[in-house]
PDB file of C-alpha atoms in Angstrom:
ATOM      1  CA  MET A 240      -1.208  16.246 -11.641  1.00 83.00           C
ATOM      2  CA  ILE A 241      -1.505  13.836 -14.544  1.00 94.00           C
ATOM      3  CA  LYS A 242      -4.924  13.709 -16.209  1.00 97.00           C
ATOM      4  CA  ARG A 243      -7.074  10.633 -15.779  1.00 98.00           C
ATOM      5  CA  SER A 244      -7.521  10.346 -19.555  1.00 98.00           C
ATOM      6  CA  THR A 245      -3.740  10.394 -20.096  1.00 98.00           C
ATOM      7  CA  LEU A 246      -3.217   7.803 -17.393  1.00 98.00           C
ATOM      8  CA  ALA A 247      -5.984   5.579 -18.772  1.00 98.00           C
ATOM      9  CA  ARG A 248      -4.392   5.717 -22.232  1.00 98.00           C
ATOM     10  CA  MET A 249      -1.000   4.777 -20.761  1.00 98.00           C
ATOM     11  CA  VAL A 250      -2.511   1.809 -18.874  1.00 98.00           C
ATOM     12  CA  ARG A 251      -4.349   0.674 -22.004  1.00 98.00           C
ATOM     13  CA  ASP A 252      -1.185   0.971 -24.130  1.00 98.00           C
ATOM     14  CA  ILE A 253       0.760  -1.146 -21.628  1.00 98.00           C
ATOM     15  CA  GLY A 254      -2.071  -3.616 -21.204  1.00 98.00           C
ATOM     16  CA  PHE A 255      -2.975  -5.628 -18.153  1.00 98.00           C
ATOM     17  CA  SER A 256      -5.203  -8.556 -17.361  1.00 97.00           C
ATOM     18  CA  CYS A 257      -4.965 -10.203 -13.962  1.00 95.00           C
ATOM     19  CA  THR A 258      -4.095 -13.889 -14.370  1.00 94.00           C
ATOM     20  CA  ARG A 259      -5.091 -14.672 -10.752  1.00 91.00           C
ATOM     21  CA  CYS A 260      -1.690 -16.306 -10.282  1.00 92.00           C
ATOM     22  CA  GLY A 261      -1.252 -14.857  -6.772  1.00 92.00           C
ATOM     23  CA  VAL A 262       2.382 -13.892  -7.353  1.00 91.00           C
ATOM     24  CA  CYS A 263       1.641 -10.414  -5.965  1.00 94.00           C
ATOM     25  CA  CYS A 264       0.215 -11.963  -2.772  1.00 95.00           C
ATOM     26  CA  LYS A 265       3.096 -14.336  -2.063  1.00 92.00           C
ATOM     27  CA  GLY A 266       6.839 -14.151  -1.615  1.00 83.00           C
ATOM     28  CA  THR A 267       9.290 -12.648   0.813  1.00 76.00           C
ATOM     29  CA  ASP A 268       9.644  -9.372  -1.093  1.00 79.00           C
ATOM     30  CA  ASN A 269       5.930  -8.593  -1.383  1.00 83.00           C
ATOM     31  CA  LEU A 270       5.255  -6.384   1.625  1.00 91.00           C
ATOM     32  CA  VAL A 271       1.982  -4.480   1.499  1.00 95.00           C
ATOM     33  CA  MET A 272       2.418  -1.079   3.131  1.00 95.00           C
ATOM     34  CA  VAL A 273      -0.838   0.218   4.601  1.00 98.00           C
ATOM     35  CA  SER A 274      -2.024   3.414   6.234  1.00 97.00           C
ATOM     36  CA  PRO A 275      -4.005   3.527   9.488  1.00 98.00           C
ATOM     37  CA  GLN A 276      -7.169   4.169   7.447  1.00 97.00           C
ATOM     38  CA  GLU A 277      -6.575   1.024   5.396  1.00 98.00           C
ATOM     39  CA  VAL A 278      -6.007  -1.016   8.560  1.00 98.00           C
ATOM     40  CA  CYS A 279      -9.346   0.277   9.911  1.00 98.00           C
ATOM     41  CA  ARG A 280     -11.121  -0.654   6.667  1.00 98.00           C
ATOM     42  CA  LEU A 281      -9.625  -4.148   6.798  1.00 98.00           C
ATOM     43  CA  ALA A 282     -10.651  -4.505  10.461  1.00 98.00           C
ATOM     44  CA  GLU A 283     -14.238  -3.508   9.646  1.00 97.00           C
ATOM     45  CA  GLU A 284     -14.375  -5.935   6.710  1.00 96.00           C
ATOM     46  CA  THR A 285     -12.798  -8.910   8.471  1.00 97.00           C
ATOM     47  CA  GLY A 286     -13.716  -8.433  12.134  1.00 97.00           C
ATOM     48  CA  LEU A 287     -10.039  -8.759  13.072  1.00 98.00           C
ATOM     49  CA  GLU A 288      -8.182  -6.530  15.512  1.00 98.00           C
ATOM     50  CA  SER A 289      -5.686  -4.114  13.943  1.00 96.00           C
ATOM     51  CA  GLY A 290      -2.776  -5.966  15.573  1.00 96.00           C
ATOM     52  CA  ASP A 291      -3.832  -9.136  13.771  1.00 98.00           C
ATOM     53  CA  ILE A 292      -3.896  -7.265  10.461  1.00 98.00           C
ATOM     54  CA  ALA A 293      -0.727  -5.186  10.425  1.00 98.00           C
ATOM     55  CA  THR A 294       2.705  -4.942  11.951  1.00 97.00           C
ATOM     56  CA  PRO A 295       5.154  -2.024  11.900  1.00 98.00           C
ATOM     57  CA  TYR A 296       6.833  -1.721   8.509  1.00 96.00           C
ATOM     58  CA  PRO A 297      10.124  -3.613   8.983  1.00 95.00           C
ATOM     59  CA  GLU A 298      12.518  -1.043   7.514  1.00 95.00           C
ATOM     60  CA  PHE A 299      13.876   1.299  10.180  1.00 97.00           C
ATOM     61  CA  VAL A 300      16.072   4.387   9.919  1.00 96.00           C
ATOM     62  CA  GLU A 301      18.550   5.228  12.689  1.00 95.00           C
ATOM     63  CA  THR A 302      17.858   8.452  14.576  1.00 93.00           C
ATOM     64  CA  ARG A 303      20.360  10.875  16.108  1.00 89.00           C
ATOM     65  CA  GLY A 304      19.385   9.858  19.611  1.00 88.00           C
ATOM     66  CA  GLY A 305      20.422   6.242  19.111  1.00 93.00           C
ATOM     67  CA  GLY A 306      16.960   4.972  18.299  1.00 94.00           C
ATOM     68  CA  SER A 307      15.220   4.086  15.081  1.00 96.00           C
ATOM     69  CA  ILE A 308      12.071   5.070  13.240  1.00 97.00           C
ATOM     70  CA  THR A 309       9.763   3.422  10.734  1.00 98.00           C
ATOM     71  CA  PHE A 310       6.772   4.801   8.914  1.00 96.00           C
ATOM     72  CA  GLU A 311       3.388   3.173   8.483  1.00 95.00           C
ATOM     73  CA  TRP A 312       2.370  -0.457   8.666  1.00 98.00           C
ATOM     74  CA  ALA A 313       2.674  -3.671   6.659  1.00 97.00           C
ATOM     75  CA  VAL A 314      -0.025  -6.308   6.288  1.00 98.00           C
ATOM     76  CA  ARG A 315       0.945  -9.372   8.308  1.00 97.00           C
ATOM     77  CA  LYS A 316       1.949 -12.512   6.491  1.00 95.00           C
ATOM     78  CA  HIS A 317       1.247 -16.157   7.165  1.00 92.00           C
ATOM     79  CA  GLY A 318       4.367 -17.900   5.977  1.00 91.00           C
ATOM     80  CA  GLU A 319       5.341 -16.165   2.751  1.00 91.00           C
ATOM     81  CA  ALA A 320       1.807 -15.152   1.746  1.00 95.00           C
ATOM     82  CA  CYS A 321      -0.372 -12.222   2.700  1.00 96.00           C
ATOM     83  CA  ARG A 322      -2.511 -13.119   5.702  1.00 96.00           C
ATOM     84  CA  PHE A 323      -5.620 -12.514   3.547  1.00 97.00           C
ATOM     85  CA  TYR A 324      -4.535 -14.802   0.683  1.00 96.00           C
ATOM     86  CA  SER A 325      -6.292 -18.154   0.940  1.00 94.00           C
ATOM     87  CA  GLY A 326      -7.162 -20.740  -1.662  1.00 91.00           C
ATOM     88  CA  GLY A 327      -6.017 -18.474  -4.468  1.00 90.00           C
ATOM     89  CA  LEU A 328      -8.326 -15.643  -3.395  1.00 93.00           C
ATOM     90  CA  CYS A 329      -8.236 -12.500  -1.268  1.00 96.00           C
ATOM     91  CA  THR A 330     -10.456 -12.958   1.781  1.00 96.00           C
ATOM     92  CA  ALA A 331     -10.577  -9.161   2.277  1.00 97.00           C
ATOM     93  CA  TYR A 332     -11.124  -8.265  -1.380  1.00 96.00           C
ATOM     94  CA  ALA A 333     -13.773  -5.583  -0.761  1.00 96.00           C
ATOM     95  CA  ALA A 334     -11.442  -3.702   1.621  1.00 98.00           C
ATOM     96  CA  ARG A 335      -8.109  -4.477   0.004  1.00 96.00           C
ATOM     97  CA  PRO A 336      -5.456  -1.753   0.297  1.00 98.00           C
ATOM     98  CA  TRP A 337      -4.669   0.735  -2.471  1.00 98.00           C
ATOM     99  CA  ILE A 338      -1.486  -1.101  -3.436  1.00 97.00           C
ATOM    100  CA  CYS A 339      -3.528  -4.252  -4.098  1.00 97.00           C
ATOM    101  CA  ARG A 340      -6.297  -2.406  -5.962  1.00 97.00           C
ATOM    102  CA  THR A 341      -3.825  -0.805  -8.371  1.00 98.00           C
ATOM    103  CA  PHE A 342      -1.113  -3.479  -8.713  1.00 97.00           C
ATOM    104  CA  PRO A 343       1.005  -3.737 -10.852  1.00 97.00           C
ATOM    105  CA  PHE A 344       0.770   0.031 -11.374  1.00 98.00           C
ATOM    106  CA  MET A 345       1.635   2.994  -9.182  1.00 97.00           C
ATOM    107  CA  LEU A 346       2.225   6.689  -9.636  1.00 97.00           C
ATOM    108  CA  ASP A 347       5.506   8.322  -8.696  1.00 95.00           C
ATOM    109  CA  ASN A 348       4.713  12.003  -9.121  1.00 90.00           C
ATOM    110  CA  GLU A 349       3.703  12.153 -12.804  1.00 90.00           C
ATOM    111  CA  HIS A 350       5.349   8.858 -13.770  1.00 96.00           C
ATOM    112  CA  LEU A 351       3.514   5.574 -14.121  1.00 98.00           C
ATOM    113  CA  ILE A 352       5.576   2.789 -12.561  1.00 98.00           C
ATOM    114  CA  VAL A 353       4.877  -0.787 -13.636  1.00 98.00           C
ATOM    115  CA  SER A 354       5.937  -3.705 -11.440  1.00 95.00           C
ATOM    116  CA  HIS A 355       6.762  -7.138 -12.796  1.00 94.00           C
ATOM    117  CA  CYS A 356       3.569  -9.142 -13.226  1.00 96.00           C
ATOM    118  CA  PRO A 357       2.523 -12.000 -15.537  1.00 97.00           C
ATOM    119  CA  GLY A 358      -0.615 -10.012 -16.451  1.00 97.00           C
ATOM    120  CA  ILE A 359       1.300  -7.137 -18.076  1.00 98.00           C
ATOM    121  CA  GLY A 360       0.521  -6.893 -21.789  1.00 98.00           C
ATOM    122  CA  GLY A 361      -2.893  -8.500 -21.375  1.00 98.00           C
ATOM    123  CA  LYS A 362      -6.087  -7.115 -22.884  1.00 98.00           C
ATOM    124  CA  ILE A 363      -7.736  -4.311 -20.950  1.00 98.00           C
ATOM    125  CA  SER A 364     -10.900  -2.525 -22.022  1.00 98.00           C
ATOM    126  CA  ARG A 365     -11.197   1.254 -22.168  1.00 98.00           C
ATOM    127  CA  LYS A 366     -13.553   1.167 -19.164  1.00 98.00           C
ATOM    128  CA  GLU A 367     -11.187  -1.025 -17.116  1.00 98.00           C
ATOM    129  CA  ALA A 368      -8.267   1.281 -17.965  1.00 98.00           C
ATOM    130  CA  TRP A 369     -10.389   4.334 -17.068  1.00 99.00           C
ATOM    131  CA  ASP A 370     -11.426   2.764 -13.756  1.00 98.00           C
ATOM    132  CA  LEU A 371      -7.844   1.761 -12.938  1.00 98.00           C
ATOM    133  CA  ALA A 372      -6.622   5.272 -13.769  1.00 98.00           C
ATOM    134  CA  GLY A 373      -9.211   6.644 -11.350  1.00 98.00           C
ATOM    135  CA  LEU A 374      -8.017   4.279  -8.626  1.00 98.00           C
ATOM    136  CA  LEU A 375      -4.401   5.283  -9.233  1.00 98.00           C
ATOM    137  CA  LEU A 376      -5.285   8.952  -8.832  1.00 98.00           C
ATOM    138  CA  GLU A 377      -7.316   8.253  -5.679  1.00 98.00           C
ATOM    139  CA  ARG A 378      -4.408   6.231  -4.294  1.00 98.00           C
ATOM    140  CA  ARG A 379      -1.985   9.061  -4.986  1.00 97.00           C
ATOM    141  CA  ARG A 380      -4.271  11.570  -3.227  1.00 97.00           C
ATOM    142  CA  ALA A 381      -4.593   9.233  -0.224  1.00 97.00           C
ATOM    143  CA  GLU A 382      -0.799   8.782  -0.096  1.00 97.00           C
ATOM    144  CA  LEU A 383      -0.175  12.529  -0.278  1.00 96.00           C
ATOM    145  CA  THR A 384      -2.721  13.139   2.484  1.00 98.00           C
ATOM    146  CA  GLU A 385      -1.072  10.529   4.706  1.00 98.00           C
ATOM    147  CA  GLU A 386       2.398  11.947   3.958  1.00 97.00           C
ATOM    148  CA  GLU A 387       1.202  15.388   5.057  1.00 98.00           C
ATOM    149  CA  ARG A 388      -0.245  13.930   8.261  1.00 98.00           C
ATOM    150  CA  VAL A 389       3.083  12.225   8.974  1.00 98.00           C
ATOM    151  CA  ARG A 390       4.921  15.515   8.412  1.00 97.00           C
ATOM    152  CA  GLN A 391       2.568  17.208  10.867  1.00 98.00           C
ATOM    153  CA  VAL A 392       3.189  14.497  13.464  1.00 98.00           C
ATOM    154  CA  LEU A 393       6.951  14.820  13.017  1.00 95.00           C
ATOM    155  CA  SER A 394       6.753  18.602  13.368  1.00 96.00           C
ATOM    156  CA  VAL A 395       5.244  18.375  16.854  1.00 97.00           C
ATOM    157  CA  CYS A 396       6.562  15.087  18.258  1.00 93.00           C
ATOM    158  CA  ARG A 397       9.949  14.457  19.761  1.00 90.00           C
ATOM    159  CA  ILE A 398      11.422  11.017  19.174  1.00 91.00           C
ATOM    160  CA  PRO A 399      12.544   9.627  22.538  1.00 93.00           C
ATOM    161  CA  PRO A 400      16.303   8.873  22.589  1.00 93.00           C
ATOM    162  CA  GLY A 401      17.220   5.217  22.223  1.00 95.00           C
ATOM    163  CA  CYS A 402      13.682   4.145  21.328  1.00 96.00           C
ATOM    164  CA  GLN A 403      12.308   2.328  18.348  1.00 97.00           C
ATOM    165  CA  VAL A 404       9.242   4.218  17.089  1.00 98.00           C
ATOM    166  CA  LEU A 405       6.612   4.084  14.392  1.00 98.00           C
ATOM    167  CA  VAL A 406       5.172   7.271  12.934  1.00 98.00           C
ATOM    168  CA  ASP A 407       1.978   7.337  10.915  1.00 98.00           C
ATOM    169  CA  GLY A 408      -0.673   9.960  10.294  1.00 97.00           C
ATOM    170  CA  THR A 409      -2.278   9.294  13.668  1.00 97.00           C
ATOM    171  CA  GLY A 410       0.820   9.887  15.774  1.00 97.00           C
ATOM    172  CA  LEU A 411       4.040   8.472  17.160  1.00 97.00           C
ATOM    173  CA  LYS A 412       4.071   5.042  18.794  1.00 97.00           C
ATOM    174  CA  VAL A 413       6.984   3.742  20.871  1.00 97.00           C
ATOM    175  CA  LEU A 414       7.483   0.086  19.971  1.00 96.00           C
TER     176      LEU A 414
END
């Protein structure tokens, strides 16, 4: 796995300073994929029920039995904005999902991926880059753990023919 120091240097070389523009929280293409653990954290922080926080991720894959499957959850939206985006701020900031904590960066194996963002190229201190690198590595570990849980679920569950299902690390749910 990539070293934190290497990742921090890469982030610092690219540069990033959040402009608080909210572009990452709005728009039709900005779905926030979340794990069951992230939904629970958001529920604890906000007092909302999980069904008010997340909906099945909207991309489904056809199965052999005539059904379809999706993986994980997406934070609900109000209009075109994240349901937690209000007045230019995140109302669930303390419990925000990994994707929000690390945007516009993500790790794909050993590669740092940078999404379009007006804050790219901005000044970032060594400490901020170090902290962000740590978050990216924690996110990657959490994603790998959830992927393994999903694999385990798929290894023991049978997808009912003709059904639309969601699989996450906690099990299979018929929708």
